[in-house]
Amino acid sequence: MNKELMEALDILEKEKNISKDTLLGAIEQSLLQACKNHFGKADNVHVAINPDTCDFKVMADRTVVEYVDDPVLEISLVDAQKINTSAEIGDTVQVEIHSKEFGRIATQNAKNVILQKIREEERKVLYDQYYSKEKEVVTGIVQRVMGKNVSINLGKADAILSENEQVKGEEFKPTERIKVYILEVKDTPKGPRILVSRTHPGLVKRLFESEVAEVQSGIVEIKSIAREAGSRTKIAVWSNDPDVDPVGACVGMKGERVGVIVNELRGEKIDIINWDDNPAILIENALSPAKVIAVMADPDEKTALVVVPDYQLSLAIGKEGQNARLAARLTGFKIDIKSETKARESGDLYDYEDDEYYDEDDEYAEDAEYMEESGDSQEEYSEEALDADEAVNGEELQDDVTARVSEEAAPEYIEEAAAEEE
């Protein structure tokens, strides 16, 4: 048993995370390379290694001849019979080659082959390790600032946080621990090149998955995220369990869960809203905290007109249009926001209660609502309305006409009517 070699392989396997089989393969290749350097060729050489004991033998196949012209490929009958007494001319015998016979150059080359294989395997292991973490969040330590880029140590490899992936205004100090989102892992001759981000929306999503158990288990789904890094993020959530409030689960008791994420993002504001399959309701939720009067959404064109109270217009649009911009990204709709006054002037908002002919108790108003809901022909109801007008204007029905006034619209008239009756 080759104890020294076995111990060395065990140490390399633990430290470099390289399998013993790979290391034994590297040793085999190095011995073949040493034979080639020593003899000039190694086509007839093969190496046998016992993985359990790490014992190895280097054997060369040589043809038995009467007169030897090429000692690398041929062997005399006399020498062949010393190995195998039954050997005859034309037979092939295996001759053991002792590695101690190799020269210094051949030994050095064999050593370089082993080291090169170890380095290649180490790079491959690192690449596979971090490639599996792509699109995940990891914790790193700030190493140094290289111009506008920052070097982040992730443990066994360094990552690059470029200027484009940094939040504007964030400053990093050496040895500071930060969470980063792994954007991409590239395999290069010098090892894996890892690109990370602090601005990607996926960072917020992964942080919620790590902090909110319901999101991690799949009970609460994050349907959409819109983010302006360093300023504000809007996130739409949905619950697969009717007994679980998705917004409450993400906020946590007294805001503890979302507070941890806000601290990690260094004060970035986070709006959590309920997702809805109805685009109008979703857009209304997305414009929170602004109040909405009406939403007219076109799912085919992906456009929406939103009407808000006059005093809520600036809040709905947000500072420099941020609230409206994030709502558009979150919903995927092109949103046009109008104040109530402007919407009425342009005819985009029509309120039946403002119509002088509208009476919520009138049977024709009820018919009109039913017509709008059922999609019945407008011509039929127009004829009925005309007949009703003629009847009301006729003398035969004037005595039966009574004025019906809404209590909410004009309570003073109701009081007067009651006084007259008394």
XYZ file of C-alpha atoms in Angstrom:
422
model
C 0.000 0.000 0.000
C 1.298 3.408 -0.980
C 0.368 5.237 2.239
C 2.066 8.532 1.352
C 0.216 8.831 -1.940
C -3.078 7.845 -0.337
C -2.742 10.495 2.402
C -1.853 13.150 -0.148
C -4.906 12.293 -2.243
C -7.184 12.383 0.819
C -5.934 15.853 1.754
C -6.421 17.179 -1.787
C -9.888 15.700 -1.946
C -10.965 17.492 1.250
C -9.270 20.840 0.611
C -9.891 21.214 -3.117
C -13.094 19.175 -3.284
C -11.593 17.117 -6.117
C -12.522 13.451 -6.309
C -9.837 10.815 -5.765
C -10.644 9.192 -9.121
C -9.844 12.453 -10.888
C -6.531 12.722 -9.065
C -5.624 9.117 -9.896
C -6.414 9.886 -13.535
C -4.046 12.854 -13.376
C -1.279 10.616 -11.994
C -1.858 8.129 -14.813
C -1.553 10.876 -17.402
C 1.601 12.211 -15.747
C 3.277 8.777 -15.827
C 2.438 8.350 -19.500
C 3.868 11.799 -20.174
C 7.031 10.914 -18.257
C 7.458 7.750 -20.344
C 7.044 9.740 -23.507
C 9.664 12.242 -22.391
C 12.047 9.474 -21.253
C 11.689 7.030 -24.155
C 10.503 9.403 -26.868
C 7.224 7.531 -27.332
C 4.572 5.941 -25.149
C 2.172 4.259 -27.560
C 2.878 0.836 -26.079
C 2.800 1.976 -22.422
C -0.123 1.621 -20.056
C -0.533 2.372 -16.369
C -2.436 0.255 -13.825
C -3.460 1.917 -10.534
C -5.255 0.244 -7.645
C -7.680 2.869 -6.220
C -7.882 1.084 -2.851
C -4.169 0.837 -2.129
C -2.883 3.542 -4.526
C -0.259 1.055 -5.762
C 0.575 1.534 -9.441
C 2.569 -0.188 -12.168
C 3.805 1.119 -15.481
C 3.972 -1.625 -18.118
C 5.277 -1.539 -21.683
C 4.239 -4.029 -24.377
C 7.279 -5.225 -26.335
C 7.591 -7.662 -29.222
C 10.035 -10.575 -28.927
C 12.605 -10.478 -31.742
C 15.944 -12.144 -32.474
C 17.761 -8.873 -33.087
C 16.568 -5.697 -31.339
C 16.411 -2.580 -33.523
C 14.089 -0.462 -31.346
C 14.524 -1.148 -27.604
C 11.359 0.816 -26.806
C 9.124 -1.481 -28.828
C 11.209 -4.683 -29.038
C 12.926 -7.134 -26.691
C 15.370 -9.954 -27.317
C 14.372 -13.587 -26.893
C 16.821 -14.055 -24.028
C 15.459 -11.088 -22.071
C 11.887 -12.072 -22.843
C 12.410 -15.566 -21.468
C 13.643 -14.072 -18.195
C 10.185 -12.572 -17.814
C 8.225 -15.425 -19.353
C 10.022 -18.698 -19.868
C 7.576 -19.787 -22.569
C 8.104 -16.663 -24.695
C 8.955 -17.174 -28.357
C 9.909 -14.926 -31.236
C 6.892 -12.890 -32.350
C 5.194 -12.948 -28.951
C 4.390 -9.843 -26.917
C 5.542 -9.551 -23.343
C 4.895 -6.867 -20.738
C 7.945 -5.215 -19.270
C 7.641 -3.216 -16.059
C 9.048 0.309 -16.136
C 10.306 1.780 -12.875
C 9.528 5.444 -12.448
C 12.763 5.902 -10.482
C 14.614 5.438 -13.748
C 13.090 8.587 -15.227
C 15.349 11.582 -15.596
C 14.921 14.920 -13.882
C 13.228 16.566 -16.849
C 10.766 13.730 -17.292
C 9.930 13.830 -13.560
C 9.441 17.598 -13.619
C 7.129 17.334 -16.613
C 5.102 14.650 -14.851
C 4.784 16.906 -11.819
C 3.572 19.795 -13.999
C 0.935 17.550 -15.574
C -0.441 16.670 -12.139
C -0.478 20.303 -10.976
C -2.134 21.454 -14.186
C -4.846 18.830 -13.830
C -5.442 19.832 -10.212
C -5.791 23.502 -11.201
C -8.211 22.640 -14.004
C -10.344 20.518 -11.718
C -10.311 23.180 -9.042
C -11.556 25.795 -11.527
C -14.217 23.384 -12.748
C -15.395 22.650 -9.209
C -15.610 26.374 -8.411
C -17.453 27.083 -11.633
C -19.995 24.307 -10.993
C -20.434 25.442 -7.392
C -21.238 29.069 -8.241
C -23.044 28.309 -11.489
C -25.583 26.374 -9.418
C -26.085 29.569 -7.347
C -26.822 31.737 -10.378
C -29.938 33.900 -9.806
C -29.520 33.405 -6.051
C -28.546 35.754 -3.220
C -25.261 35.179 -1.384
C -23.410 37.036 1.352
C -20.012 38.427 0.468
C -17.264 40.492 2.053
C -16.057 43.688 0.407
C -12.414 43.174 -0.529
C -11.399 46.360 -2.266
C -12.685 49.126 -4.513
C -11.151 48.975 -7.989
C -11.971 52.303 -9.586
C -15.744 52.270 -10.021
C -15.999 48.502 -9.497
C -16.011 46.636 -6.199
C -14.409 43.239 -5.554
C -16.571 40.994 -3.357
C -15.185 37.826 -1.768
C -17.775 35.032 -1.787
C -15.658 32.502 0.089
C -13.729 30.463 -2.465
C -13.978 32.976 -5.299
C -14.128 36.721 -5.872
C -17.027 38.450 -7.622
C -17.216 41.790 -9.404
C -19.849 44.396 -8.539
C -19.747 46.761 -11.513
C -20.802 50.396 -11.456
C -23.998 49.645 -13.412
C -25.098 47.114 -10.785
C -24.488 49.390 -7.799
C -27.236 51.407 -6.137
C -26.606 55.082 -6.636
C -25.306 56.617 -3.421
C -24.225 53.346 -1.782
C -20.700 53.300 -0.387
C -18.763 50.183 0.580
C -15.977 49.746 3.074
C -13.411 46.891 3.152
C -14.446 43.893 5.328
C -18.119 45.007 5.156
C -20.591 42.150 4.705
C -23.300 42.667 2.069
C -25.847 40.535 0.221
C -25.574 40.402 -3.565
C -27.538 38.771 -6.378
C -25.477 36.523 -8.681
C -26.229 37.659 -12.220
C -23.910 35.465 -14.282
C -21.060 33.001 -13.890
C -18.588 32.649 -16.775
C -15.930 29.957 -17.161
C -12.515 31.427 -18.023
C -8.934 30.017 -18.081
C -8.213 31.986 -14.910
C -11.204 30.614 -13.063
C -14.908 31.500 -12.848
C -15.799 35.132 -13.494
C -18.755 35.996 -11.260
C -20.893 39.081 -11.877
C -23.153 40.253 -9.032
C -25.777 42.967 -8.593
C -27.373 45.129 -5.923
C -29.981 46.674 -8.250
C -31.670 43.613 -9.777
C -35.351 43.035 -8.785
C -34.420 39.402 -8.147
C -32.496 40.553 -5.065
C -35.743 41.733 -3.446
C -37.552 38.539 -4.430
C -34.855 36.281 -2.958
C -34.729 38.347 0.239
C -38.482 37.869 0.706
C -38.055 34.128 0.114
C -35.417 33.961 2.831
C -37.356 36.073 5.355
C -40.969 34.992 4.717
C -41.669 31.322 5.366
C -44.952 31.433 3.415
C -43.128 32.630 0.296
C -40.429 30.004 0.681
C -43.023 27.217 1.052
C -45.066 28.425 -1.927
C -48.216 29.391 -0.019
C -47.641 33.027 -0.982
C -46.470 33.756 -4.522
C -44.624 36.842 -5.706
C -46.387 37.551 -8.981
C -44.560 40.679 -10.103
C -41.849 43.102 -8.977
C -41.028 46.605 -10.170
C -37.993 48.293 -8.698
C -36.092 51.546 -8.847
C -33.041 50.578 -6.823
C -32.296 52.758 -3.826
C -35.655 54.537 -3.932
C -38.796 52.375 -4.099
C -39.980 48.857 -4.962
C -43.504 47.644 -5.656
C -44.263 43.961 -5.215
C -47.535 42.149 -6.022
C -48.294 39.018 -3.986
C -50.935 36.295 -4.162
C -51.969 33.639 -1.642
C -52.834 30.068 -2.627
C -54.467 29.628 0.783
C -57.639 31.695 1.413
C -56.841 31.723 5.134
C -53.448 33.397 4.595
C -53.239 37.134 3.956
C -50.359 37.553 1.474
C -49.656 41.185 2.335
C -49.768 40.536 6.077
C -47.465 37.527 5.730
C -44.874 39.612 3.875
C -45.106 42.555 6.262
C -44.911 40.436 9.403
C -45.747 41.262 13.001
C -45.243 44.997 13.461
C -43.449 45.078 10.115
C -40.553 42.928 11.312
C -40.192 40.842 8.160
C -40.273 43.660 5.656
C -38.166 45.752 8.042
C -35.262 43.311 7.792
C -35.364 43.572 3.993
C -35.600 47.368 4.081
C -32.533 47.498 6.339
C -30.600 45.227 3.990
C -31.537 47.520 1.092
C -30.434 50.496 3.203
C -33.790 52.227 3.588
C -35.349 51.496 0.197
C -39.149 51.854 0.443
C -41.226 48.746 -0.362
C -44.915 48.785 -1.326
C -46.646 45.393 -1.030
C -49.983 45.035 -2.826
C -52.485 42.271 -3.545
C -52.318 40.681 -6.969
C -55.591 40.344 -8.890
C -56.370 38.686 -12.217
C -58.706 41.584 -13.012
C -56.391 44.199 -14.581
C -58.548 47.104 -13.400
C -58.344 46.013 -9.757
C -54.642 45.237 -10.120
C -53.929 48.706 -11.519
C -55.943 50.302 -8.722
C -53.899 48.364 -6.162
C -50.636 49.186 -7.940
C -51.268 52.931 -7.694
C -51.502 52.674 -3.901
C -51.365 54.747 -1.715
C -53.349 56.975 -4.110
C -57.137 56.577 -4.192
C -58.770 55.751 -7.524
C -62.253 56.661 -8.795
C -62.343 54.543 -11.952
C -60.097 52.354 -14.074
C -60.855 51.645 -17.735
C -58.434 48.931 -18.869
C -57.997 47.386 -22.312
C -56.382 43.941 -21.862
C -55.804 43.540 -25.606
C -53.989 46.822 -26.085
C -52.440 46.708 -22.605
C -53.540 50.286 -21.943
C -55.540 51.797 -19.103
C -57.139 55.128 -18.251
C -57.225 55.873 -14.523
C -59.337 58.640 -12.980
C -58.368 59.925 -9.538
C -59.700 62.717 -7.322
C -58.166 66.093 -8.080
C -56.352 66.237 -4.759
C -54.899 62.740 -5.326
C -53.404 63.396 -8.778
C -49.920 64.321 -7.606
C -49.857 61.354 -5.211
C -50.941 58.945 -7.952
C -48.246 60.189 -10.313
C -45.594 60.372 -7.596
C -42.388 62.329 -7.383
C -40.997 62.676 -10.911
C -43.655 60.174 -12.026
C -42.186 57.347 -9.964
C -45.447 55.903 -8.590
C -47.112 55.751 -12.010
C -43.945 54.405 -13.625
C -43.577 51.574 -11.120
C -47.283 50.742 -11.380
C -46.953 50.459 -15.166
C -43.958 48.114 -14.833
C -45.683 46.046 -12.180
C -48.893 45.533 -14.186
C -47.492 45.580 -17.710
C -50.070 48.218 -18.747
C -49.489 51.654 -20.215
C -51.304 53.818 -17.680
C -52.778 57.274 -18.382
C -53.807 59.132 -15.213
C -56.356 61.951 -15.255
C -57.906 64.068 -12.545
C -61.662 63.812 -12.013
C -62.257 67.311 -13.357
C -60.264 66.751 -16.539
C -61.913 63.370 -17.097
C -65.397 64.893 -16.891
C -64.470 67.757 -19.193
C -63.090 65.371 -21.798
C -66.041 62.987 -21.462
C -63.890 60.090 -20.260
C -65.879 59.908 -17.021
C -69.683 59.978 -17.150
C -71.677 59.947 -13.956
C -75.359 59.035 -14.395
C -76.213 60.709 -11.100
C -75.229 64.077 -12.600
C -77.706 63.581 -15.445
C -80.833 65.755 -14.916
C -82.992 62.974 -16.355
C -81.519 60.275 -14.149
C -83.470 58.919 -11.209
C -82.071 55.902 -9.437
C -85.617 54.756 -8.520
C -86.964 55.157 -12.053
C -87.877 51.934 -13.775
C -86.273 53.111 -16.978
C -83.032 53.851 -15.172
C -83.140 50.316 -13.837
C -83.850 49.067 -17.346
C -80.893 51.049 -18.638
C -78.606 49.449 -16.054
C -79.959 46.028 -16.954
C -79.449 46.817 -20.643
C -75.852 47.797 -19.969
C -75.206 44.588 -18.054
C -77.067 42.232 -20.387
C -76.092 43.887 -23.672
C -79.707 44.088 -24.949
C -80.550 46.326 -27.883
C -80.552 50.029 -27.095
C -83.239 50.710 -29.735
C -85.945 48.851 -27.782
C -85.287 50.857 -24.651
C -85.100 54.101 -26.627
C -88.625 53.485 -27.965
C -89.925 52.713 -24.474
C -88.310 55.896 -23.137
C -89.966 57.945 -25.933
C -93.354 56.462 -25.177
C -92.876 57.208 -21.493
C -92.011 60.852 -22.209
C -95.120 61.274 -24.344
C -97.250 59.734 -21.626
C -95.808 61.984 -18.937
C -96.363 65.065 -21.106
C -99.974 64.017 -21.810
C -102.828 65.441 -19.766
C -104.289 62.062 -18.895
C -101.291 61.120 -16.706
C -100.376 64.459 -15.178
C -102.497 63.874 -12.063
C -100.670 60.626 -11.378
C -97.197 62.089 -11.628
C -95.417 62.270 -8.276
C -92.038 63.798 -7.591
C -89.552 61.328 -6.166
C -86.599 62.940 -4.451
C -83.561 61.127 -3.024
C -82.977 61.589 0.679
C -79.224 61.836 0.130
C -79.556 64.273 -2.786
C -81.976 66.799 -1.191
C -83.100 66.055 2.381
C -84.555 69.563 2.802
C -87.245 68.855 0.193
C -88.305 65.732 2.033
C -88.704 67.695 5.248
C -90.849 70.295 3.491
C -93.026 67.596 1.925
C -93.565 66.023 5.326
C -94.568 69.401 6.834
C -97.124 70.008 4.095
C -98.738 66.626 4.663
C -99.143 67.399 8.367
